[in-house]
Each structure stands twice: as C-alpha cells, then as structure tokens.
Tab-separated table of C-alpha atoms in Angstrom:
chain	number	residue	atom	x	y	z
A	114	UNK	CA	2.777	-47.154	-29.281
A	115	UNK	CA	1.826	-50.778	-30.377
A	116	UNK	CA	0.286	-49.515	-33.589
A	117	UNK	CA	3.297	-47.401	-34.404
A	118	UNK	CA	5.646	-50.378	-33.822
A	119	UNK	CA	3.394	-52.549	-36.049
A	120	UNK	CA	3.556	-49.997	-38.769
A	121	UNK	CA	7.325	-49.671	-38.475
A	122	UNK	CA	7.689	-53.384	-38.759
A	123	UNK	CA	5.491	-53.451	-41.816
A	124	UNK	CA	7.521	-50.648	-43.477
A	125	UNK	CA	10.800	-52.627	-42.790
A	126	UNK	CA	9.267	-55.753	-44.355
A	127	UNK	CA	8.110	-53.868	-47.361
A	128	UNK	CA	11.586	-52.195	-47.708
A	129	UNK	CA	13.359	-55.484	-47.589
A	130	UNK	CA	10.824	-56.903	-49.925
A	131	UNK	CA	11.570	-54.235	-52.557
A	132	UNK	CA	15.349	-54.492	-52.570
A	133	UNK	CA	15.243	-56.424	-55.759
A	134	UNK	CA	16.547	-59.657	-54.271
A	135	UNK	CA	14.799	-62.790	-55.613
A	136	UNK	CA	14.564	-64.547	-52.244
A	137	UNK	CA	13.638	-61.315	-50.268
A	138	UNK	CA	10.434	-62.969	-48.955
A	139	UNK	CA	12.335	-66.043	-47.663
A	140	UNK	CA	14.825	-63.806	-45.951
A	141	UNK	CA	12.180	-61.779	-44.289
A	142	UNK	CA	10.623	-65.016	-42.978
A	143	UNK	CA	14.008	-66.162	-41.672
A	144	UNK	CA	14.505	-62.863	-39.860
A	145	UNK	CA	11.230	-63.005	-38.078
A	146	UNK	CA	11.670	-66.744	-37.278
A	147	UNK	CA	14.952	-66.172	-35.664
A	148	UNK	CA	13.781	-63.101	-33.694
A	149	UNK	CA	10.814	-65.129	-32.455
A	150	UNK	CA	13.199	-67.861	-31.491
A	151	UNK	CA	15.362	-65.369	-29.513
A	152	UNK	CA	12.393	-63.988	-27.611
A	153	UNK	CA	11.213	-67.402	-26.778
A	154	UNK	CA	14.728	-68.403	-25.750
A	155	UNK	CA	14.825	-65.510	-23.309
A	156	UNK	CA	11.637	-66.899	-21.657
A	157	UNK	CA	13.283	-70.168	-20.657
A	158	UNK	CA	14.178	-70.225	-16.993
A	159	UNK	CA	15.813	-72.759	-14.716
A	160	UNK	CA	15.197	-74.034	-11.209
A	161	UNK	CA	17.587	-74.077	-8.286
A	162	UNK	CA	19.205	-77.317	-9.525
A	163	UNK	CA	20.021	-75.755	-12.875
A	164	UNK	CA	17.422	-77.700	-14.882
A	165	UNK	CA	14.884	-76.157	-17.174
A	166	UNK	CA	11.816	-75.044	-15.222
A	167	UNK	CA	8.848	-77.121	-16.418
A	168	UNK	CA	6.693	-73.911	-16.729
A	169	UNK	CA	8.961	-72.690	-19.487
A	170	UNK	CA	9.538	-75.898	-21.306
A	171	UNK	CA	6.886	-74.870	-23.893
A	172	UNK	CA	8.934	-71.713	-24.662
A	173	UNK	CA	11.945	-73.844	-25.113
A	174	UNK	CA	10.187	-76.069	-27.519
A	175	UNK	CA	9.015	-73.117	-29.644
A	176	UNK	CA	12.508	-71.610	-29.540
A	177	UNK	CA	14.049	-74.765	-30.825
A	178	UNK	CA	11.575	-74.982	-33.709
A	179	UNK	CA	12.025	-71.297	-34.632
A	180	UNK	CA	15.816	-71.642	-34.503
A	181	UNK	CA	15.852	-74.850	-36.575
A	182	UNK	CA	17.069	-77.090	-33.733
A	183	UNK	CA	15.807	-80.661	-34.092
A	184	UNK	CA	14.915	-81.188	-30.434
A	185	UNK	CA	14.678	-79.218	-27.221
A	186	UNK	CA	14.721	-81.687	-24.427
A	187	UNK	CA	16.342	-85.021	-25.586
A	188	UNK	CA	19.906	-85.810	-26.464
A	189	UNK	CA	23.231	-84.330	-26.078
A	190	UNK	CA	22.795	-81.899	-28.954
A	191	UNK	CA	19.336	-80.763	-27.694
A	192	UNK	CA	19.005	-77.025	-26.768
A	193	UNK	CA	18.112	-77.989	-23.189
A	194	UNK	CA	21.324	-80.037	-22.786
A	195	UNK	CA	23.406	-77.272	-24.210
A	196	UNK	CA	21.998	-74.795	-21.735
A	197	UNK	CA	22.261	-76.913	-18.683
A	198	UNK	CA	25.568	-78.841	-19.076
A	199	UNK	CA	29.157	-77.533	-18.731
A	200	UNK	CA	31.658	-79.133	-21.094
A	201	UNK	CA	35.116	-78.892	-19.521
A	202	UNK	CA	38.158	-79.869	-21.531
A	203	UNK	CA	41.486	-81.055	-20.089
A	204	UNK	CA	44.473	-82.937	-21.353
A	205	UNK	CA	45.220	-86.474	-19.965
A	206	UNK	CA	48.555	-88.219	-20.007
A	207	UNK	CA	50.089	-88.240	-23.404
A	208	UNK	CA	48.372	-85.002	-24.478
A	209	UNK	CA	45.078	-86.579	-25.346
A	210	UNK	CA	42.014	-84.288	-24.801
A	211	UNK	CA	39.539	-85.277	-22.235
A	212	UNK	CA	35.942	-83.852	-22.009
A	213	UNK	CA	34.189	-83.676	-18.755
A	214	UNK	CA	30.442	-82.990	-18.468
A	215	UNK	CA	29.136	-81.191	-15.359
A	216	UNK	CA	25.719	-79.990	-14.515
A	217	UNK	CA	25.086	-76.180	-14.459
A	218	UNK	CA	23.750	-74.338	-11.576
A	219	UNK	CA	20.850	-71.903	-12.057
A	220	UNK	CA	23.165	-68.877	-12.408
A	221	UNK	CA	25.414	-70.470	-15.085
A	222	UNK	CA	22.396	-71.819	-17.033
A	223	UNK	CA	20.837	-68.457	-17.185
A	224	UNK	CA	24.094	-66.920	-18.282
A	225	UNK	CA	24.463	-69.588	-21.114
A	226	UNK	CA	20.903	-68.657	-22.174
A	227	UNK	CA	21.665	-64.971	-22.335
A	228	UNK	CA	24.975	-65.522	-24.019
A	229	UNK	CA	23.388	-67.768	-26.704
A	230	UNK	CA	20.557	-65.171	-27.265
A	231	UNK	CA	23.160	-62.353	-27.888
A	232	UNK	CA	25.362	-64.514	-30.116
A	233	UNK	CA	22.371	-65.409	-32.336
A	234	UNK	CA	21.153	-61.851	-32.432
A	235	UNK	CA	24.657	-60.471	-33.266
A	236	UNK	CA	25.167	-62.947	-36.086
A	237	UNK	CA	21.692	-62.108	-37.452
A	238	UNK	CA	22.552	-58.401	-37.459
A	239	UNK	CA	25.731	-59.054	-39.439
A	240	UNK	CA	23.793	-61.254	-41.903
A	241	UNK	CA	21.246	-58.496	-42.530
A	242	UNK	CA	24.029	-56.097	-43.213
A	243	UNK	CA	25.466	-58.492	-45.770
A	244	UNK	CA	22.045	-58.965	-47.358
A	245	UNK	CA	21.464	-55.252	-47.596
A	246	UNK	CA	24.934	-54.578	-49.048
A	247	UNK	CA	24.370	-57.146	-51.731
A	248	UNK	CA	21.889	-54.782	-53.378
A	249	UNK	CA	22.702	-51.297	-51.877
A	250	UNK	CA	26.406	-51.037	-52.335
A	251	UNK	CA	28.096	-49.919	-55.450
A	252	UNK	CA	29.857	-52.704	-57.290
A	253	UNK	CA	33.128	-50.915	-57.050
A	254	UNK	CA	32.979	-50.464	-53.262
A	255	UNK	CA	35.642	-52.062	-51.250
A	256	UNK	CA	33.541	-52.054	-48.006
A	257	UNK	CA	31.505	-55.182	-47.250
A	258	UNK	CA	30.028	-54.513	-43.893
A	259	UNK	CA	29.139	-50.838	-43.759
A	260	UNK	CA	25.670	-49.137	-43.982
A	261	UNK	CA	25.569	-45.383	-44.225
A	262	UNK	CA	23.128	-43.861	-41.852
A	263	UNK	CA	22.167	-40.225	-41.343
A	264	UNK	CA	21.089	-39.386	-37.876
A	265	UNK	CA	21.329	-35.883	-36.466
A	266	UNK	CA	20.877	-37.053	-32.769
A	267	UNK	CA	22.818	-39.551	-30.665
A	268	UNK	CA	25.729	-40.957	-32.578
A	269	UNK	CA	29.072	-40.403	-31.118
A	270	UNK	CA	32.021	-39.521	-33.224
A	271	UNK	CA	33.864	-42.842	-33.101
A	272	UNK	CA	35.993	-44.305	-35.768
A	273	UNK	CA	33.528	-47.159	-35.915
A	274	UNK	CA	30.051	-47.353	-34.521
A	275	UNK	CA	29.086	-50.897	-33.466
A	276	UNK	CA	25.787	-52.619	-32.883
A	277	UNK	CA	25.637	-51.684	-29.178
A	278	UNK	CA	25.962	-47.967	-30.198
A	279	UNK	CA	23.056	-48.273	-32.583
A	280	UNK	CA	20.957	-49.966	-29.904
A	281	UNK	CA	21.679	-47.023	-27.510
A	282	UNK	CA	20.784	-44.555	-30.167
A	283	UNK	CA	17.558	-46.383	-30.966
A	284	UNK	CA	16.576	-46.296	-27.253
A	285	UNK	CA	17.380	-42.609	-26.948
A	286	UNK	CA	15.088	-41.846	-30.004
A	287	UNK	CA	12.331	-43.904	-28.506
A	288	UNK	CA	12.586	-42.134	-25.157
A	289	UNK	CA	12.525	-38.731	-26.958
A	290	UNK	CA	9.495	-39.753	-28.813
A	291	UNK	CA	7.769	-40.853	-25.510
A	292	UNK	CA	8.706	-37.562	-23.862
A	293	UNK	CA	7.283	-35.585	-26.774
A	294	UNK	CA	4.018	-37.501	-26.816
A	295	UNK	CA	3.482	-37.431	-23.052
A	296	UNK	CA	4.687	-33.860	-22.422
A	297	UNK	CA	3.900	-31.638	-25.408
A	298	UNK	CA	0.698	-33.460	-26.518
A	299	UNK	CA	-0.638	-33.813	-22.989
A	300	UNK	CA	-0.001	-30.136	-22.327
A	301	UNK	CA	-1.690	-29.040	-25.567
A	302	UNK	CA	-4.783	-31.199	-24.716
A	303	UNK	CA	-5.082	-29.560	-21.261
A	304	UNK	CA	-4.774	-26.121	-22.829
A	305	UNK	CA	-7.523	-26.917	-25.301
A	306	UNK	CA	-9.762	-28.327	-22.538
A	307	UNK	CA	-9.293	-25.092	-20.627
A	308	UNK	CA	-9.958	-22.933	-23.645
A	309	UNK	CA	-6.476	-21.469	-23.699
A	310	UNK	CA	-5.278	-20.265	-27.162
A	311	UNK	CA	-2.079	-21.793	-28.241
A	312	UNK	CA	0.161	-21.963	-31.164
A	313	UNK	CA	0.343	-25.265	-33.110
A	314	UNK	CA	3.404	-27.253	-31.775
A	315	UNK	CA	4.503	-30.107	-33.860
A	316	UNK	CA	7.592	-31.581	-32.101
A	317	UNK	CA	9.965	-33.527	-34.425
A	318	UNK	CA	9.469	-37.275	-34.540
A	319	UNK	CA	12.880	-39.063	-35.151
A	320	UNK	CA	11.625	-42.516	-34.476
C-alpha cells in the first residue's frame, strides 16, 4: 500500500496547492516539516537514568531542526533538556515562587516525549483547519473551526466529532480496505487460477 499512500499524499498536496492561497506552497512545506519532526521526535529514547540514548541522538537533532528549535542537546531551552528535566514550582516564604529542577527517570522522559508529540500534532491539526477555512468557508459563516465531511461509514452521532474520532474513523477505513484487498482480491485470483467462472466483484474503496 506504499504506492497508494504516496499517491494520497500527492493528492493532498495538490489540493492544498490549489486552494487559492498565495502562500500555499510555504504552508505545505511547513506541514511536512512539522510531521517529519514529530516522527523523529517519536524515535528519541532514553536510558535507565532518564538521559537521551546516544543511539537516538541523531533523531533528536533532526527533530529539533524540523521543528525550528535552535539546539537539541545544549542549554536549558534545548529539546533534550526539556524532555529530561522536571520543573517543579513551589512558593517560598513571602509568596515568592521557587523553581526546582529535577532529573526525570526513563518513564517520565518517555511520557514527556509522547505528550509533546501529541501537543504539536494537535496544534498542527487545528492550524490546518484554520487555513482551510480561510478559503473554503462562506464569508458570512459564523463558524471558524468546522470542516464539513461526508462519510457513510464510521462516524458516531455526537454533537461534536473531535480529532480522536477522525483518527479512529481513518483507521477503520484502512482496515476495511486491507480486508477487501486481502480477502476479495485473493479469492478472485484463486478462482481464476483454478479456472472457476466468477462474476466481477468490485468492492467499494472508501480510503
């Protein structure tokens, strides 16, 4: 299915490129940069002491570059430091805030990595909504963060469908496509190989 996924990505890029927005090409590049950064961020792992595993430092450096972070490994604002250091706040005498730094263990560092990935991805999703609505919505519309989507399979009847529900729906459609490909097409090929006459079966592809 790699070719299908590549074609789908090209179609999405072409669609965004033809929305009439002057800086569409720049936005497409930004989307791919951020998605690449998120994927690399997910490859970062930590040793038992909570420090970045040296084997994944290269992924961290690429992630920082893709996400526009100046440095990965050096300084308090580096990506590495943000993932491996806990910032604990408390109030000293007189109500003055006090910040305490503590090293993370492996579990907490992995949790911070995952939370950061999800947060960036969620914000990117909202930004894409905003970009699409700039050109797709009617000028008189009062809705700023809604995209209409027709899908006859999968979506539940909720007052509001969120990002998680769309991910679930997308996975369901992919699973259905895989089932159709492996079951119907495989069976038809076996019938043809055995010389059994069959009617043409063209299962719907909702992917």
